[in-house]
mmCIF file of C-alpha atoms in Angstrom:
data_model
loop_
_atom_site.group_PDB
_atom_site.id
_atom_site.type_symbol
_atom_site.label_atom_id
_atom_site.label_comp_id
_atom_site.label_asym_id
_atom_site.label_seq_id
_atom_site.Cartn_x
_atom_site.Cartn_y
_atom_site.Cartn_z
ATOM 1 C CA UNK A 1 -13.694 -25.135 29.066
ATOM 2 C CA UNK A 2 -13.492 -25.979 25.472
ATOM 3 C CA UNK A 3 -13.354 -22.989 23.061
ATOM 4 C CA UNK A 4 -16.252 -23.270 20.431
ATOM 5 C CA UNK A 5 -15.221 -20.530 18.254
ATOM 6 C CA UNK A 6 -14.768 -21.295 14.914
ATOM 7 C CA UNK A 7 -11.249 -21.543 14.210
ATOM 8 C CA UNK A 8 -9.764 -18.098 11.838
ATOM 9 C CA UNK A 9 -6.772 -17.503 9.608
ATOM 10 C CA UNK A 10 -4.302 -15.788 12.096
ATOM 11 C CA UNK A 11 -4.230 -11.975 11.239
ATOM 12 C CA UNK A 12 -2.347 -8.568 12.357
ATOM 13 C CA UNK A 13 -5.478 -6.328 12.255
ATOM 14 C CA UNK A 14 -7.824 -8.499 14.888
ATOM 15 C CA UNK A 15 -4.243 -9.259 17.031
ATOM 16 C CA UNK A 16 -3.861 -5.627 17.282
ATOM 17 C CA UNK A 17 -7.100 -4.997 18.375
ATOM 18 C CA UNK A 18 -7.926 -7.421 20.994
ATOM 19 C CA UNK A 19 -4.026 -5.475 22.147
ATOM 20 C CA UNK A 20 -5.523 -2.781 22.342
ATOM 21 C CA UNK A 21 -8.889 -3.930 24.228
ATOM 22 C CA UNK A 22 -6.907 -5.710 26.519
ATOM 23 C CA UNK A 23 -4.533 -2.764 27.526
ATOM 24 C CA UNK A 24 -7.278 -0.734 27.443
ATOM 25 C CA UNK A 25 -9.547 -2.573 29.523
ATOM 26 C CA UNK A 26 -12.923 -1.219 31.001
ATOM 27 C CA UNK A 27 -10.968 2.364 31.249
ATOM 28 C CA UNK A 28 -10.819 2.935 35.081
ATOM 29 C CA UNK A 29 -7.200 3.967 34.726
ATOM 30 C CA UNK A 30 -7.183 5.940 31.883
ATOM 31 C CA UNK A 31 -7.732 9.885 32.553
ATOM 32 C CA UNK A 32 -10.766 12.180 31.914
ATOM 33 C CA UNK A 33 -10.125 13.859 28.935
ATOM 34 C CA UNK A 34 -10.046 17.214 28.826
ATOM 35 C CA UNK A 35 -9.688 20.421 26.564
ATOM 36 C CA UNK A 36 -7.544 22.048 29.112
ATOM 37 C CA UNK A 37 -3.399 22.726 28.337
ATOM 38 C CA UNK A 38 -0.984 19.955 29.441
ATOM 39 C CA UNK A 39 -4.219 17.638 30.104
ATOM 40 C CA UNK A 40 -3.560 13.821 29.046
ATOM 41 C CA UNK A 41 -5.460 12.434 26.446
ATOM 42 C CA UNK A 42 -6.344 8.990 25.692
ATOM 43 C CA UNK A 43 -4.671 8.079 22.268
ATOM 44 C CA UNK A 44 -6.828 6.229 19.972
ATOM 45 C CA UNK A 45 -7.561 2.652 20.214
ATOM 46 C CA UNK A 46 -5.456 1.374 17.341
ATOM 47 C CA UNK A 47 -2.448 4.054 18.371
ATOM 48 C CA UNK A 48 -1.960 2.081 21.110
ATOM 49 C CA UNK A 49 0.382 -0.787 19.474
ATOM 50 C CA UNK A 50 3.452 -0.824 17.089
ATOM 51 C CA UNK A 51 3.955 -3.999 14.985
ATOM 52 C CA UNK A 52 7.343 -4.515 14.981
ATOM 53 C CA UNK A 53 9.280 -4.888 11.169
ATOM 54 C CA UNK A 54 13.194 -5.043 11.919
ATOM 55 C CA UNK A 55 15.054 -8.150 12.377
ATOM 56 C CA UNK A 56 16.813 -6.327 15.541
ATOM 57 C CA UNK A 57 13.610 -5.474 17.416
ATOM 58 C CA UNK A 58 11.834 -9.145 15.835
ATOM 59 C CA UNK A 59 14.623 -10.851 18.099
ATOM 60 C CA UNK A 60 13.003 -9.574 21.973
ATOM 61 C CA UNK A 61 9.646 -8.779 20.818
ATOM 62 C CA UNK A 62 6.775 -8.701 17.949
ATOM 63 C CA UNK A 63 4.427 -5.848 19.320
ATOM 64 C CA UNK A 64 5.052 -2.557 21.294
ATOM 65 C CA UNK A 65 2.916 -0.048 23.444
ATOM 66 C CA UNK A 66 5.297 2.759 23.889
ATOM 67 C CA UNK A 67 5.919 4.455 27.333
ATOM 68 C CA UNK A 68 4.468 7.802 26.197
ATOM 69 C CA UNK A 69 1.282 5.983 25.606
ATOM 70 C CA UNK A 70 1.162 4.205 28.736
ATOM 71 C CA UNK A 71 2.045 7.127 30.234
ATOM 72 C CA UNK A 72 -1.242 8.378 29.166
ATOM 73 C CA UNK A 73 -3.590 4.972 29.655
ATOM 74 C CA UNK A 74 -1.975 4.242 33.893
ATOM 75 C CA UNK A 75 -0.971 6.451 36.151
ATOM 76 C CA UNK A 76 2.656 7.139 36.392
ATOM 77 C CA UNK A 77 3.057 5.309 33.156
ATOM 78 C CA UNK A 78 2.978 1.755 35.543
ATOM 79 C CA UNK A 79 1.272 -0.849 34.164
ATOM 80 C CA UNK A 80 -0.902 -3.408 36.219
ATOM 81 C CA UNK A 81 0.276 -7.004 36.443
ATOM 82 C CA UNK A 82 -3.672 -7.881 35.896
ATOM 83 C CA UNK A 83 -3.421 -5.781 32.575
ATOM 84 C CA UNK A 84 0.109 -7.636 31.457
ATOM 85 C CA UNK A 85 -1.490 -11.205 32.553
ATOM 86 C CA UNK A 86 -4.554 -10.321 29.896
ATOM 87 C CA UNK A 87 -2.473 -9.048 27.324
ATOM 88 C CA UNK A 88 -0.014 -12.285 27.115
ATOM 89 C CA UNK A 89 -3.440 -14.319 27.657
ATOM 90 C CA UNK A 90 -5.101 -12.999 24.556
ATOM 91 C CA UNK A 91 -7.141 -15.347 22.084
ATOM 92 C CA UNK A 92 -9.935 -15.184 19.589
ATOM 93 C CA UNK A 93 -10.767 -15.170 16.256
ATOM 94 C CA UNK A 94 -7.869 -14.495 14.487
ATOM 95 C CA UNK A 95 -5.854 -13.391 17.368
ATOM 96 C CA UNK A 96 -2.049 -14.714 17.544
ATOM 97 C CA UNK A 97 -0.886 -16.418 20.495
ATOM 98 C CA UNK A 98 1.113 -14.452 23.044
ATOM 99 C CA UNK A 99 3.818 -15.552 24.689
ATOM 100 C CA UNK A 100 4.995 -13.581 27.176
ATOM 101 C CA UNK A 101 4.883 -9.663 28.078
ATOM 102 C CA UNK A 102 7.231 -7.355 29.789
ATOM 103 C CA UNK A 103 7.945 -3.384 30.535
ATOM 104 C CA UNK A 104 10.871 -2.434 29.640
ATOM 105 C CA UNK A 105 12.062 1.993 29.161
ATOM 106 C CA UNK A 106 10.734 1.545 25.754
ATOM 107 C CA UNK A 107 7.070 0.371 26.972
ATOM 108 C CA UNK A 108 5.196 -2.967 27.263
ATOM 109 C CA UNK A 109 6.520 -5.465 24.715
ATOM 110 C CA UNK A 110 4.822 -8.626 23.875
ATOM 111 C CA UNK A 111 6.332 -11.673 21.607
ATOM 112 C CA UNK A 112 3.808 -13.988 19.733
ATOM 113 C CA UNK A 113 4.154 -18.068 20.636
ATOM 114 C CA UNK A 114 5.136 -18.294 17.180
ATOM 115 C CA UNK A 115 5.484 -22.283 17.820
ATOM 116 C CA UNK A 116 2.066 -22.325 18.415
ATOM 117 C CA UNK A 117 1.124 -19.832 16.011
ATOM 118 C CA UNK A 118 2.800 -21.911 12.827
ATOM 119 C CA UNK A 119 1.372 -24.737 14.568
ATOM 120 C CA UNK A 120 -2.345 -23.670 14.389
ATOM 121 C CA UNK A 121 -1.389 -22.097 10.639
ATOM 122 C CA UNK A 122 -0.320 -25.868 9.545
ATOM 123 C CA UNK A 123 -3.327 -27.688 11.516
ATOM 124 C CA UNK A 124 -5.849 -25.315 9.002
ATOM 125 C CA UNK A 125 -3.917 -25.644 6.223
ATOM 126 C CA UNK A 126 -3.036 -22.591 3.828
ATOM 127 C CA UNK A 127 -6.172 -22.060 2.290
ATOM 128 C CA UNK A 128 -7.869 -19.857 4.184
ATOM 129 C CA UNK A 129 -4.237 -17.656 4.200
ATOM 130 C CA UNK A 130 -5.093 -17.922 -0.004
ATOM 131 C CA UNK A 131 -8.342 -17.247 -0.073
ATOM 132 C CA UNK A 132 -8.976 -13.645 -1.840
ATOM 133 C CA UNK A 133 -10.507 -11.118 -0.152
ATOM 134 C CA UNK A 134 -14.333 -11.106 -0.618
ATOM 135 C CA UNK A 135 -14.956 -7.412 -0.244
ATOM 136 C CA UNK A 136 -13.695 -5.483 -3.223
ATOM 137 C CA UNK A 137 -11.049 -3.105 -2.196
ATOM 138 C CA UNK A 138 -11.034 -0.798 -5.247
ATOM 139 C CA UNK A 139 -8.720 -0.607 -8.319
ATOM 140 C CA UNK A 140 -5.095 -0.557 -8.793
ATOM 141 C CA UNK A 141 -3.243 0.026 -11.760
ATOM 142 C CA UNK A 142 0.265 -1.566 -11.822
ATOM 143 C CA UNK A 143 2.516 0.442 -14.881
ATOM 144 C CA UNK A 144 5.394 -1.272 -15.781
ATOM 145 C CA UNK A 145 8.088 1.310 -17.693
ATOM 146 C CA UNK A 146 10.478 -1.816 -18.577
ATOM 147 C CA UNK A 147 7.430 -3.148 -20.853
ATOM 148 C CA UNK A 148 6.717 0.549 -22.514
ATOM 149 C CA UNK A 149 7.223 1.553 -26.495
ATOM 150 C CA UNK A 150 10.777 3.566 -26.907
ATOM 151 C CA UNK A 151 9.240 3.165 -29.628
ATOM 152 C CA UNK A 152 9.022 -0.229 -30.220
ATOM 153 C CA UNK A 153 7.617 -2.882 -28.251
ATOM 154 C CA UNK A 154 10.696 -4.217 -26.247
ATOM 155 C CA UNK A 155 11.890 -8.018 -27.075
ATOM 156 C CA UNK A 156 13.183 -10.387 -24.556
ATOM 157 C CA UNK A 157 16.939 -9.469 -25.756
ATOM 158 C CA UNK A 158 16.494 -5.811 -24.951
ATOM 159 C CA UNK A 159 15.715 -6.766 -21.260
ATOM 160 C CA UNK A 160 18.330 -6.109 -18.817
ATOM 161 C CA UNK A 161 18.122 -7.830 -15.216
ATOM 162 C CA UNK A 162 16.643 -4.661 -13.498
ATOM 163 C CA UNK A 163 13.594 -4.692 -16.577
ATOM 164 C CA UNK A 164 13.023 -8.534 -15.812
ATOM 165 C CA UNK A 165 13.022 -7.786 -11.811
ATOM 166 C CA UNK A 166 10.408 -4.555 -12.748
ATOM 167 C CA UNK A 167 8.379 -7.028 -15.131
ATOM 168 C CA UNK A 168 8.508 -10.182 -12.165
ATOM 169 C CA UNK A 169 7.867 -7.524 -9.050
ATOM 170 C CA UNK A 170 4.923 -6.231 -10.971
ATOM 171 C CA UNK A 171 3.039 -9.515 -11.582
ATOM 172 C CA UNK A 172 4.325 -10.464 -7.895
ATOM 173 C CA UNK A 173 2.568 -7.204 -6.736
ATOM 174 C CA UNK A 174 -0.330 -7.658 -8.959
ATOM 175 C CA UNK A 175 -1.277 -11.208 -7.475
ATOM 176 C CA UNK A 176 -1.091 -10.374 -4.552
ATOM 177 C CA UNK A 177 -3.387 -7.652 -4.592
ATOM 178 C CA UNK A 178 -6.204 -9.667 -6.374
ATOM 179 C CA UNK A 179 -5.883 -11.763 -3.145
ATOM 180 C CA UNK A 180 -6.441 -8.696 -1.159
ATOM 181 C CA UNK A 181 -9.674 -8.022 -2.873
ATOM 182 C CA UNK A 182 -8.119 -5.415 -5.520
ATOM 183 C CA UNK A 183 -9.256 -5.422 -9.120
ATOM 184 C CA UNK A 184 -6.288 -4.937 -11.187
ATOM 185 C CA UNK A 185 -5.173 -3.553 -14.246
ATOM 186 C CA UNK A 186 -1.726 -3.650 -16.040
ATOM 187 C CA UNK A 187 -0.127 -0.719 -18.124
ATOM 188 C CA UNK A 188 1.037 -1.263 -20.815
ATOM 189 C CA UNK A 189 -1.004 -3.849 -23.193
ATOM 190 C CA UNK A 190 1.523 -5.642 -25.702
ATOM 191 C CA UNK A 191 0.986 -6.611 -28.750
ATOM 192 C CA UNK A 192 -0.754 -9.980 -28.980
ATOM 193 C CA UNK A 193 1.600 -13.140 -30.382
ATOM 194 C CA UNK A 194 4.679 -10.950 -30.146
ATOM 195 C CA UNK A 195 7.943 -12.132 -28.526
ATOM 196 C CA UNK A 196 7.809 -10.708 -25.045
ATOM 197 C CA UNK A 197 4.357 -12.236 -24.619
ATOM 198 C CA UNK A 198 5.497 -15.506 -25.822
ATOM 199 C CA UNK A 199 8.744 -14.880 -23.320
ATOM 200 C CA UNK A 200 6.276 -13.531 -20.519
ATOM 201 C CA UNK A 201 4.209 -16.577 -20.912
ATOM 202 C CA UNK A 202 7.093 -18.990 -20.105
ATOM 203 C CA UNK A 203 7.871 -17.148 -17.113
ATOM 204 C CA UNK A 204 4.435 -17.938 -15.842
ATOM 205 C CA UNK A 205 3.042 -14.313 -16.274
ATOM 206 C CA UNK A 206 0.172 -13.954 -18.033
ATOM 207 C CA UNK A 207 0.244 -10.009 -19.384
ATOM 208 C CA UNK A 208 -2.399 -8.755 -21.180
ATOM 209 C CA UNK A 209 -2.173 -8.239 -25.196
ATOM 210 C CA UNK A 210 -4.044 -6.940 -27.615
ATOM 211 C CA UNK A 211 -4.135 -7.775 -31.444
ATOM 212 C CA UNK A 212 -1.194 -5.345 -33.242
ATOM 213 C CA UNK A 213 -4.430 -4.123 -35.397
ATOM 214 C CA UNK A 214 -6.318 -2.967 -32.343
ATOM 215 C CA UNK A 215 -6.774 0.702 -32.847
ATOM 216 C CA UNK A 216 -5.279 2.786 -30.021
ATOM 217 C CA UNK A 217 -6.080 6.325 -31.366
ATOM 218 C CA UNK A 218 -9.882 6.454 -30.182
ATOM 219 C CA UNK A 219 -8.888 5.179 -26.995
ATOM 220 C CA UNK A 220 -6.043 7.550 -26.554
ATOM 221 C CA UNK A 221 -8.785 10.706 -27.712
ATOM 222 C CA UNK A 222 -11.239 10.094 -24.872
ATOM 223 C CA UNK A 223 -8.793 9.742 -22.373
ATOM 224 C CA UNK A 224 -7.481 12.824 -23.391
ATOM 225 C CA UNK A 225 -10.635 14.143 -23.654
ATOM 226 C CA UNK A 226 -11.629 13.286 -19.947
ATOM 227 C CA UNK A 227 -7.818 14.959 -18.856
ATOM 228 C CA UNK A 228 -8.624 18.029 -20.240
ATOM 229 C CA UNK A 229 -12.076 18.395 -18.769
ATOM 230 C CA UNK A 230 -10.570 17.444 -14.622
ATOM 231 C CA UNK A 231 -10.624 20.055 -12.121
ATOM 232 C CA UNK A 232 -7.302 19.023 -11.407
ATOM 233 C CA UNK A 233 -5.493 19.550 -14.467
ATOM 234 C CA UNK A 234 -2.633 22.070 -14.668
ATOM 235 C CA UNK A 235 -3.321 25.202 -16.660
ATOM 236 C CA UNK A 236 -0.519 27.221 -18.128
ATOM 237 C CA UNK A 237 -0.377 29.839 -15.145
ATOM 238 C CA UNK A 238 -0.008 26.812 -12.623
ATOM 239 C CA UNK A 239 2.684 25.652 -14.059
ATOM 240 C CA UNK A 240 4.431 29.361 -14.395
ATOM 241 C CA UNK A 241 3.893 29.681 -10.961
ATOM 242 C CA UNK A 242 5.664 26.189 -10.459
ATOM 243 C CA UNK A 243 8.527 26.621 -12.645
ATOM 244 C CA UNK A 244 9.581 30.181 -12.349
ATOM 245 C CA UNK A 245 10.429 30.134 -8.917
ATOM 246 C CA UNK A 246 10.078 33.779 -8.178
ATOM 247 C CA UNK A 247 12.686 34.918 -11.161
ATOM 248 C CA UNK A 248 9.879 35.635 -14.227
ATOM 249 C CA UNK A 249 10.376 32.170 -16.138
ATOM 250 C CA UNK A 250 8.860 31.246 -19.041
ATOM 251 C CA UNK A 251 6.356 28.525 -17.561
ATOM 252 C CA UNK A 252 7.579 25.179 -19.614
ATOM 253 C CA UNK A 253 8.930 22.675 -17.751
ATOM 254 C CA UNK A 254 12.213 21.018 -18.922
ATOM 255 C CA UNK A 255 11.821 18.608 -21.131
ATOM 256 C CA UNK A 256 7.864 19.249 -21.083
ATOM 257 C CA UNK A 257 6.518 18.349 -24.609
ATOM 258 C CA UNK A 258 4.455 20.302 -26.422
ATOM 259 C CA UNK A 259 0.714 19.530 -26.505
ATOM 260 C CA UNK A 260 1.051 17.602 -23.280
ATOM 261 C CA UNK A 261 -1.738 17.694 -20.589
ATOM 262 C CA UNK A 262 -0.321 17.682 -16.488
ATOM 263 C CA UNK A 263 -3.041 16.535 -13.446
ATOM 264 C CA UNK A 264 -1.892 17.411 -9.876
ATOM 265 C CA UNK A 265 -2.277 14.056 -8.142
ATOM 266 C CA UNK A 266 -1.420 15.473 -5.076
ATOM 267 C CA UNK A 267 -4.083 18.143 -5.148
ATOM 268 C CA UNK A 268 -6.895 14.984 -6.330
ATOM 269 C CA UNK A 269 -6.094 12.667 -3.794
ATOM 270 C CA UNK A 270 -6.165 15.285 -0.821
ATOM 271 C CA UNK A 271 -9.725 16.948 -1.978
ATOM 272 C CA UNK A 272 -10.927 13.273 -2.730
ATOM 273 C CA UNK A 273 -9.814 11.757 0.462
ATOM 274 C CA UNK A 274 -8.319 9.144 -1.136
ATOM 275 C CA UNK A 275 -5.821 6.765 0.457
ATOM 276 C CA UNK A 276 -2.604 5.274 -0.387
ATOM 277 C CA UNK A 277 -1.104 8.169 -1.787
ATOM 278 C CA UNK A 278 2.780 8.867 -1.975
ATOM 279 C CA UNK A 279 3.781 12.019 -1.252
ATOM 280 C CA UNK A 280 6.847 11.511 -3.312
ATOM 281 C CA UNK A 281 4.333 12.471 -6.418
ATOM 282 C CA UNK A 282 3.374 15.748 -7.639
ATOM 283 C CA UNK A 283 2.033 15.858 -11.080
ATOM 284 C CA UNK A 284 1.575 13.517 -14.160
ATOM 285 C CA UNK A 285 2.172 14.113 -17.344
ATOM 286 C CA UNK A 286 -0.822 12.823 -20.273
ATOM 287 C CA UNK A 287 0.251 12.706 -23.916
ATOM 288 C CA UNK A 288 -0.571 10.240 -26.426
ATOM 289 C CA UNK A 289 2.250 7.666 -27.740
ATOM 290 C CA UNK A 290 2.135 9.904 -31.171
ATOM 291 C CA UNK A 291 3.425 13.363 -28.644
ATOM 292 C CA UNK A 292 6.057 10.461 -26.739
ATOM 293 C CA UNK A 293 7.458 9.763 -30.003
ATOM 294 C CA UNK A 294 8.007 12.924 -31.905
ATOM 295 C CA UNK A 295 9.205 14.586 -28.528
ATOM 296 C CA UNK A 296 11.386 11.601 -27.837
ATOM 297 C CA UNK A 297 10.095 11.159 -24.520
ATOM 298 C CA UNK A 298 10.877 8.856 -21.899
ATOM 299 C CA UNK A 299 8.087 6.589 -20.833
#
């Protein structure tokens, strides 16, 4: 019977769903579940598949279900050859091909027909794998240190080849989140007709400037302004608390300039619910370019 469903760009997300529905099924194997100690409980629907990164594990198989959650889905962890034959016979809107399934000690691993996947990605062309995201996703700023005032604006000669890989990675990065639906923003703005844009511009990356006459101060004050009013900035106590480590220091940082204002990013993203947040951060540090350059502050 010919398939009248519109044809889709091939995607991860809807593949590992329609996994998941398949493996799942209509649920007459998977256990009750149950408040009770040592009772098995069904994991959640998109638990129930690992896309597989590493070159090694790309070689034997794209997607896994491990055995621990089989173990909770079939009884005695065995999986039903009816379940494996609609797994590797998977299709739909945006659904990659599958060629083949198997369980192995690690669970059920499944490898995409990537001959007819590229073949159904060429057929369509590329555009719909271009086309940008039509729901907006949020906002991103993208900072890029190499480009910052130490104190000048940096010129094409002062950029070593990590500054040019920060500078290319950042506009790489930047693209490809406007595709994703992402407004973005850039950090810093140079100064318009100077060198680096001129040298930016024959690279094919279009930074944002802004006339050298552009006053920065207001701009800088109501930032400020809005720092100092968050419920998440550091006050002088917090920062004891942080710093001293239990032996009665003096509550400044190393290296903390004077006059600066510090916002606990950690604290903001966990009350806000915000996602995308790496735990790698703690705190930021606000300060206008004035504080950066009489403190002789990195940026």
């Amino acid at each position: 019977m010919e398939n009248s469903e519109p044809l889709s760009a091939l995607r991860i997300s809807p593949t590992v769903r329609a996994l998941g529905a398949a493996l799942r099924g209509k649920r007459e194997n998977v256990p009750e579940c149950s408040q009770g100690n040592g009772d098995r409980i069904s994991p959640e629907p998109e638990k129930l598949w690992f896309k597989e990164s590493t070159a090694k594990n790309l070689r034997t198989r794209d997607f896994l279900s491990p055995t621990t959650v089989l173990g909770t889905l079939f009884a005695d962890g065995q999986v039903p050859p009816a379940v494996i034959s609609k797994v590797t016979a998977l299709h739909g809107s945006g659904v990659l091909p599958m060629a083949a399934g198997e369980v192995t000690r690690e669970g059920l691993r499944v490898r995409v027909d990537r001959a007819a996947a590229f073949r159904a990605v060429l057929a369509g062309g590329a555009a719909d794998y271009l086309k940008p995201s039509r729901q907006n996703q949020g906002w991103v700023v993208i900072n890029c240190p190499a480009l910052h005032a130490k104190p000048d604006t940096p010129t094409p000669e002062m950029l070593t080849l990590g500054h040019l890989r920060s500078v290319l990675l950042s506009d790489h990065v930047g693209a490809l989140l406007r595709k994703q639906g992402f407004a973005v923003s850039y950090c810093p703005t140079l100064p318009d007709n100077s060198k680096m844009v001129t040298f930016l511009q024959a690279l094919g990356i279009d930074w944002p400037a802004a006339p050298t006459s552009w006053p920065t101060e207001e701009r800088e004050e109501k930032i400020l302004e809005a720092l100092e009013k968050s419920p998440y900035r550091e006050q002088d106590t917090d920062r004891g608390r942080r710093t001293s480590g239990g032996g009665g220091g003096s509550g400044a940082e190393e290296g903390e300039m004077e006059g600066a204002l510090r916002v606990n990013l950690k604290r903001a993203f966990q009350e806000e619910g915000l996602l995308g947040y790496d735990p790698s951060i703690g705190t930021c540090t606000g300060a206008s370019e004035t504080q950066r350059a009489d403190n002789d502050f990195p940026c």
